[in-house]
Amino acid sequence: FGDIQSKRHVMAFHADVQTFQALRRPNATPLAVLRAARKAASTEQLSYFDDTLFHRLDAAGSDLFDGRLARVEMRLKRGWWHSEFNRFRYDVELVVGRREQEATAPRFRRSNHEDMCAFLKKPCVDESTHSGPEVCRYIGSEIECLTEDVDGIVIALPNARVLRPMRLLAWLEAASRESKALNELPSWLRPADMELGGPGGESTIYGVEPE
């Protein structure tokens, strides 16, 4: 199944698009953007699927399809630019065959963003403040802590592809309660095309409009 749109990101997607369009209007408000996004999401005619559906299908697929489904693989939608055409979408592949039985379940050392913040001695306020070397340093420290009875590490970090739209949605909700103006939106939360300009480096005001 290709080009599946993520249900859990429907509001983030529409808030991103509506913010892009509203920034053209000097009197736009976060509340108006949220109302427009909710209306667009409620009248959406495309099909959206929750990714947990495919996780459940992978767990029960062998029984549901008489042992003919080996596994279900989910992949992020590929694209050279993280635009609305791939950030909120993914691909699913159904692998036909007999499921291989594992002797024992793999054992992982697990950590999350809060653990990384504690290691770096930084507040867990904004994931965008972490530099690449800092993240690599934390991953290196986790690898050093591995013991022979552990098969690997799993570090749950925010998805960089949808981090800005998700933080934008949270900002809009908070700003609407505080009666803020949309022009108070922090620069890093503005649609990327508006901030980066045109593909040739020329200055643009609004960039390429999202779908």
Coordinates of C-alpha atoms in Angstrom, one line a residue:
F1 CA 0.0 0.0 0.0
G2 CA 1.6 3.3 -1.0
D3 CA 1.1 6.9 -0.1
I4 CA -0.9 6.2 3.1
Q5 CA -1.8 9.4 5.0
S6 CA -1.3 9.4 8.7
K7 CA -4.5 9.8 10.7
R8 CA -2.7 10.9 13.9
H9 CA -1.2 13.9 12.0
V10 CA -4.4 15.1 10.2
M11 CA -4.8 18.2 12.4
A12 CA -1.0 19.0 12.3
F13 CA -1.2 18.8 8.5
H14 CA -4.1 21.2 8.2
A15 CA -2.8 23.6 10.8
D16 CA 0.4 23.8 8.8
V17 CA -1.4 24.6 5.6
Q18 CA -3.8 27.0 7.2
T19 CA -1.0 28.8 9.0
F20 CA 0.9 29.2 5.7
Q21 CA -2.2 30.8 4.1
A22 CA -3.1 33.0 7.1
L23 CA 0.4 34.5 7.4
R24 CA -0.5 36.5 4.3
R25 CA -3.2 38.4 6.4
P26 CA -1.8 40.9 8.9
N27 CA -4.9 40.5 11.1
A28 CA -4.9 36.7 11.3
T29 CA -5.3 35.1 14.7
P30 CA -4.3 31.6 16.0
L31 CA -7.9 31.0 16.9
A32 CA -9.0 31.6 13.3
V33 CA -6.3 29.3 12.0
L34 CA -7.4 26.5 14.3
R35 CA -11.0 26.9 13.3
A36 CA -10.1 26.7 9.6
A37 CA -7.9 23.7 10.3
R38 CA -10.6 21.9 12.2
K39 CA -13.1 22.6 9.4
A40 CA -10.7 21.4 6.7
A41 CA -10.0 18.2 8.7
S42 CA -13.7 17.5 9.3
T43 CA -14.5 17.8 5.6
E44 CA -11.4 15.9 4.4
Q45 CA -12.3 13.5 1.6
L46 CA -9.1 11.5 1.5
S47 CA -8.6 8.3 3.4
Y48 CA -6.5 8.4 6.5
F49 CA -5.2 5.4 8.5
D50 CA -3.9 5.1 12.0
D51 CA -0.5 3.4 12.0
T52 CA -1.4 1.2 14.9
L53 CA -3.8 -0.7 12.6
F54 CA -0.8 -2.1 10.7
H55 CA 1.1 -2.9 13.9
R56 CA -1.9 -5.0 15.0
L57 CA -2.1 -6.5 11.5
D58 CA 1.5 -7.5 11.8
A59 CA 0.9 -9.2 15.2
A60 CA -2.2 -11.1 14.0
G61 CA -1.5 -11.4 10.3
S62 CA -0.4 -15.0 10.4
D63 CA -3.7 -16.1 12.0
L64 CA -5.8 -13.8 9.8
F65 CA -4.4 -15.0 6.5
D66 CA -3.9 -18.7 7.2
G67 CA -0.2 -18.3 7.7
R68 CA 0.5 -16.7 4.4
L69 CA 1.5 -13.3 5.7
A70 CA 5.1 -13.2 7.0
R71 CA 5.2 -9.7 8.2
V72 CA 4.0 -6.1 7.7
E73 CA 6.6 -3.5 7.1
M74 CA 6.0 0.3 7.5
R75 CA 8.3 2.8 5.9
L76 CA 8.4 6.6 5.9
K77 CA 7.4 8.1 2.6
R78 CA 10.6 8.9 0.7
G79 CA 11.3 12.4 -0.7
W80 CA 14.3 14.6 -1.2
W81 CA 12.4 17.5 0.5
H82 CA 10.3 17.0 3.6
S83 CA 7.2 18.7 2.2
E84 CA 3.5 18.0 2.8
F85 CA 3.7 15.4 0.1
N86 CA 5.8 13.0 2.3
R87 CA 6.0 14.3 5.9
F88 CA 2.5 13.1 6.9
R89 CA 2.5 9.9 4.8
Y90 CA 4.0 6.4 4.8
D91 CA 4.2 3.2 2.8
V92 CA 3.2 -0.3 3.9
E93 CA 4.4 -3.5 2.4
L94 CA 2.8 -6.9 3.1
V95 CA 5.5 -9.6 2.8
V96 CA 3.9 -12.9 1.7
G97 CA 5.3 -16.1 3.1
R98 CA 5.6 -18.2 6.3
R99 CA 6.5 -16.2 9.4
E100 CA 9.8 -17.2 10.8
Q101 CA 9.6 -18.3 14.5
E102 CA 12.2 -16.7 16.7
A103 CA 13.7 -18.8 19.4
T104 CA 13.6 -16.0 21.9
A105 CA 12.4 -12.4 21.7
P106 CA 15.2 -9.8 21.3
R107 CA 16.1 -7.8 24.4
F108 CA 16.6 -4.1 24.1
R109 CA 17.9 -1.3 26.3
R110 CA 15.3 1.4 26.0
S111 CA 15.6 5.2 26.6
N112 CA 13.7 8.3 25.5
H113 CA 14.1 12.0 25.0
E114 CA 13.8 12.8 28.7
D115 CA 16.7 10.4 29.4
M116 CA 18.8 12.2 26.8
C117 CA 18.0 15.6 28.3
A118 CA 19.1 14.3 31.7
F119 CA 22.4 13.1 30.3
L120 CA 23.0 16.4 28.5
K121 CA 21.9 18.3 31.6
K122 CA 19.5 20.4 29.5
P123 CA 15.8 21.1 30.1
C124 CA 13.3 19.2 28.0
V125 CA 11.6 22.2 26.5
D126 CA 12.5 22.3 22.8
E127 CA 13.9 19.4 20.9
S128 CA 15.3 21.7 18.2
T129 CA 17.9 23.0 20.7
H130 CA 19.8 19.7 20.6
S131 CA 22.7 19.7 18.2
G132 CA 23.8 16.7 16.1
P133 CA 27.0 16.1 18.1
E134 CA 25.0 16.2 21.3
V135 CA 22.6 13.5 20.1
C136 CA 25.6 11.4 18.8
R137 CA 27.3 11.8 22.2
Y138 CA 24.3 10.4 24.0
I139 CA 23.9 7.5 21.6
G140 CA 27.6 6.7 22.1
S141 CA 27.1 6.6 25.8
E142 CA 24.2 4.2 25.5
I143 CA 26.2 1.9 23.3
E144 CA 29.0 1.9 25.9
C145 CA 26.5 0.7 28.5
L146 CA 25.4 -2.3 26.5
T147 CA 25.9 -5.7 28.2
E148 CA 26.2 -9.1 26.6
D149 CA 22.7 -10.1 27.6
V150 CA 21.2 -7.1 25.5
D151 CA 20.7 -7.4 21.7
G152 CA 20.5 -3.7 21.0
I153 CA 19.2 -0.2 22.0
V154 CA 16.0 1.6 21.2
I155 CA 16.0 5.4 21.8
A156 CA 12.6 7.0 21.3
L157 CA 13.2 10.5 20.0
P158 CA 10.8 13.0 18.3
N159 CA 10.3 12.5 14.6
A160 CA 12.2 15.4 13.0
R161 CA 9.9 15.3 9.9
V162 CA 6.8 16.3 11.8
L163 CA 8.4 18.0 14.8
R164 CA 7.8 21.6 13.6
P165 CA 4.1 21.0 12.6
M166 CA 3.3 19.3 15.9
R167 CA 5.0 22.1 17.8
L168 CA 3.1 24.6 15.6
L169 CA -0.2 23.0 16.5
A170 CA 0.6 23.2 20.2
W171 CA 1.6 26.8 19.9
L172 CA -1.6 27.7 18.1
E173 CA -3.7 26.1 20.8
A174 CA -1.8 27.9 23.6
A175 CA -1.8 31.2 21.7
S176 CA -5.5 31.0 21.0
R177 CA -6.2 30.8 24.7
E178 CA -3.9 33.8 25.3
S179 CA -5.5 35.9 22.5
K180 CA -2.1 36.3 20.7
A181 CA -1.7 37.5 17.2
L182 CA -0.5 35.1 14.5
N183 CA 2.5 37.4 13.7
E184 CA 3.9 36.5 17.1
L185 CA 4.6 33.0 15.8
P186 CA 8.3 32.1 16.4
S187 CA 10.4 32.0 13.3
W188 CA 11.3 28.3 13.6
L189 CA 7.6 27.3 13.6
R190 CA 6.8 29.1 10.3
P191 CA 6.5 26.9 7.2
A192 CA 9.9 26.0 6.0
D193 CA 9.4 27.3 2.4
M194 CA 8.6 30.7 3.7
E195 CA 11.8 30.9 5.7
L196 CA 14.2 29.4 3.2
G197 CA 13.1 31.2 0.1
G198 CA 13.1 29.9 -3.4
P199 CA 15.1 26.9 -4.7
G200 CA 17.6 29.1 -6.5
G201 CA 18.3 31.1 -3.3
E202 CA 16.3 34.1 -4.4
S203 CA 14.1 35.8 -1.8
T204 CA 10.5 34.8 -1.6
I205 CA 7.8 35.9 0.8
Y206 CA 5.5 32.9 0.8
G207 CA 7.5 30.1 -0.9
V208 CA 5.7 27.2 -2.5
E209 CA 2.1 26.8 -1.2
P210 CA 1.4 23.5 0.5
E211 CA -1.1 21.2 -1.2

